[in-house]
Amino acid sequence: MFELQRLSYAPTTRIHVEAGSYRDHDLTDDLAKILRQMHADRAGGVRTVSVLDLTRARPLNAMQRKHLLAWLKEFDSLVPLVSLGTAFIAPSALLRGVLTAMFWIRPYPVEQAVVSDMDEAMHWVVQRLESSGIAVPARLRQELGRAFAPAAREI
């Protein structure tokens, strides 16, 4: 199951920082849920910066890979409309290498980073917001760390 935690930032500019992690393996429902949220964000004029924690992700079977490839077609056209970027947390150096190589072969549709932990991901989120012209006050930096720390501790 994909769990999503969302922190609203500057609601007047409709910016959300979100962190998701995989706990189980119901990929079909998870992917549908992600697309529904992205369509709702687009309709509401919401922009996101995401963190996707792959610490507990397991390899996909053949049917899941096939479903994921079909899903990516819609995702690829929608994500640039709502996302300012995504940081992928992969604690294993091997997985980080695989993801990096994968993004060389098939570029991700928005800015992305492959990092080793939540602290590194939050640092990237702040940089991504700032490079998008969004001021990040010290208060938000502290809130981000606190808001997503429980998710990082559960892993």
Short mmCIF file of C-alpha atoms in Angstrom, two decimals:
data_model
loop_
_atom_site.label_atom_id
_atom_site.label_comp_id
_atom_site.label_asym_id
_atom_site.label_seq_id
_atom_site.Cartn_x
_atom_site.Cartn_y
_atom_site.Cartn_z
CA MET A 1 0.00 0.00 0.00
CA PHE A 2 1.19 3.48 -0.85
CA GLU A 3 0.97 5.87 2.10
CA LEU A 4 1.02 9.58 1.36
CA GLN A 5 1.63 12.29 3.90
CA ARG A 6 1.09 15.86 2.69
CA LEU A 7 2.16 19.18 4.18
CA SER A 8 0.50 22.28 2.72
CA TYR A 9 2.83 25.20 2.27
CA ALA A 10 1.73 28.69 1.36
CA PRO A 11 -1.86 27.75 0.48
CA THR A 12 -2.21 30.99 -1.45
CA THR A 13 0.35 29.66 -3.93
CA ARG A 14 -1.06 26.14 -3.56
CA ILE A 15 2.27 24.45 -2.92
CA HIS A 16 2.29 21.06 -1.20
CA VAL A 17 5.24 18.99 -0.04
CA GLU A 18 4.40 15.31 0.12
CA ALA A 19 6.17 12.16 1.19
CA GLY A 20 5.05 8.69 0.19
CA SER A 21 6.28 5.23 1.02
CA TYR A 22 5.37 1.72 -0.01
CA ARG A 23 4.33 -0.68 2.74
CA ASP A 24 2.76 -3.58 0.84
CA HIS A 25 2.32 -4.59 -2.75
CA ASP A 26 -1.09 -3.51 -4.11
CA LEU A 27 0.37 -1.65 -7.06
CA THR A 28 -2.79 -1.39 -9.18
CA ASP A 29 -4.78 0.43 -6.49
CA ASP A 30 -1.77 2.52 -5.50
CA LEU A 31 -1.16 3.77 -9.03
CA ALA A 32 -4.85 4.60 -9.50
CA LYS A 33 -4.82 6.53 -6.20
CA ILE A 34 -1.76 8.53 -7.28
CA LEU A 35 -3.38 9.47 -10.61
CA ARG A 36 -6.62 10.52 -8.89
CA GLN A 37 -4.65 12.79 -6.56
CA MET A 38 -2.68 14.25 -9.46
CA HIS A 39 -5.88 14.99 -11.41
CA ALA A 40 -7.37 16.67 -8.32
CA ASP A 41 -4.18 18.70 -7.85
CA ARG A 42 -4.24 19.81 -11.47
CA ALA A 43 -7.91 20.81 -11.24
CA GLY A 44 -7.19 22.76 -8.04
CA GLY A 45 -4.07 24.45 -9.37
CA VAL A 46 -1.92 22.68 -6.78
CA ARG A 47 1.82 22.17 -7.36
CA THR A 48 3.77 19.55 -5.43
CA VAL A 49 7.31 18.60 -4.54
CA SER A 50 7.40 14.90 -3.67
CA VAL A 51 9.54 12.46 -1.76
CA LEU A 52 9.09 8.80 -2.63
CA ASP A 53 10.58 6.45 -0.05
CA LEU A 54 11.56 3.13 -1.61
CA THR A 55 13.10 1.70 1.56
CA ARG A 56 10.46 -1.02 1.85
CA ALA A 57 9.67 -1.45 -1.83
CA ARG A 58 10.03 -4.95 -3.21
CA PRO A 59 10.76 -6.04 -6.78
CA LEU A 60 7.79 -5.99 -9.14
CA ASN A 61 6.45 -9.13 -10.78
CA ALA A 62 5.83 -9.32 -14.55
CA MET A 63 2.15 -8.31 -14.31
CA GLN A 64 2.99 -5.33 -12.10
CA ARG A 65 5.73 -4.18 -14.48
CA LYS A 66 3.27 -4.37 -17.40
CA HIS A 67 0.68 -2.36 -15.46
CA LEU A 68 3.31 0.19 -14.43
CA LEU A 69 4.42 0.74 -18.04
CA ALA A 70 0.83 1.43 -19.14
CA TRP A 71 0.33 3.75 -16.15
CA LEU A 72 3.49 5.72 -16.95
CA LYS A 73 1.99 6.94 -20.22
CA GLU A 74 -0.70 8.93 -18.39
CA PHE A 75 1.65 9.83 -15.53
CA ASP A 76 4.33 11.24 -17.86
CA SER A 77 1.89 13.69 -19.45
CA LEU A 78 0.31 14.72 -16.13
CA VAL A 79 3.26 15.03 -13.74
CA PRO A 80 4.87 18.12 -15.35
CA LEU A 81 1.56 19.94 -14.86
CA VAL A 82 1.49 19.41 -11.10
CA SER A 83 4.99 18.54 -9.91
CA LEU A 84 8.04 20.69 -9.27
CA GLY A 85 10.10 17.54 -8.74
CA THR A 86 10.57 14.26 -6.88
CA ALA A 87 13.27 12.93 -4.57
CA PHE A 88 13.54 9.14 -4.41
CA ILE A 89 14.88 7.69 -1.16
CA ALA A 90 16.88 4.52 -1.77
CA PRO A 91 19.03 3.52 1.21
CA SER A 92 21.00 0.96 -0.77
CA ALA A 93 23.85 2.19 -2.97
CA LEU A 94 22.94 -0.53 -5.46
CA LEU A 95 19.32 0.67 -5.74
CA ARG A 96 20.47 4.29 -6.05
CA GLY A 97 22.74 3.22 -8.90
CA VAL A 98 19.94 1.32 -10.63
CA LEU A 99 17.56 4.31 -10.35
CA THR A 100 20.21 6.72 -11.61
CA ALA A 101 20.93 4.50 -14.61
CA MET A 102 17.21 4.08 -15.25
CA PHE A 103 16.75 7.88 -15.33
CA TRP A 104 19.62 8.19 -17.80
CA ILE A 105 17.92 5.69 -20.11
CA ARG A 106 14.38 6.97 -19.57
CA PRO A 107 14.46 10.52 -18.19
CA TYR A 108 11.97 11.32 -15.45
CA PRO A 109 9.47 13.96 -16.66
CA VAL A 110 10.35 16.48 -13.91
CA GLU A 111 13.43 17.35 -11.86
CA GLN A 112 14.44 14.41 -9.70
CA ALA A 113 17.08 13.29 -7.24
CA VAL A 114 18.02 9.89 -5.87
CA VAL A 115 19.07 10.20 -2.22
CA SER A 116 19.88 7.89 0.68
CA ASP A 117 17.64 9.17 3.50
CA MET A 118 14.84 11.55 4.53
CA ASP A 119 17.22 14.30 5.68
CA GLU A 120 18.89 14.39 2.28
CA ALA A 121 15.46 14.34 0.61
CA MET A 122 14.19 17.29 2.69
CA HIS A 123 17.36 19.24 1.84
CA TRP A 124 16.65 18.60 -1.84
CA VAL A 125 12.98 19.63 -1.41
CA VAL A 126 14.04 22.99 0.05
CA GLN A 127 16.52 23.53 -2.79
CA ARG A 128 13.87 22.60 -5.35
CA LEU A 129 11.33 25.04 -3.88
CA GLU A 130 13.92 27.82 -3.84
CA SER A 131 15.08 27.11 -7.40
CA SER A 132 11.42 27.36 -8.45
CA GLY A 133 11.32 30.88 -7.03
CA ILE A 134 9.50 29.93 -3.82
CA ALA A 135 10.96 31.47 -0.66
CA VAL A 136 11.45 28.89 2.10
CA PRO A 137 11.42 30.52 5.54
CA ALA A 138 13.31 28.95 8.45
CA ARG A 139 9.97 27.98 10.02
CA LEU A 140 9.10 25.82 7.03
CA ARG A 141 12.49 24.13 7.08
CA GLN A 142 11.82 23.12 10.70
CA GLU A 143 8.24 22.04 9.93
CA LEU A 144 9.40 19.86 7.04
CA GLY A 145 11.89 18.08 9.24
CA ARG A 146 9.34 17.49 11.99
CA ALA A 147 6.44 16.61 9.69
CA PHE A 148 8.25 13.89 7.82
CA ALA A 149 10.52 12.61 10.60
CA PRO A 150 7.94 10.05 11.86
CA ALA A 151 7.74 8.52 8.38
CA ALA A 152 11.50 8.19 8.30
CA ARG A 153 11.62 6.60 11.78
CA GLU A 154 9.03 3.95 10.84
CA ILE A 155 11.31 2.54 8.19
#
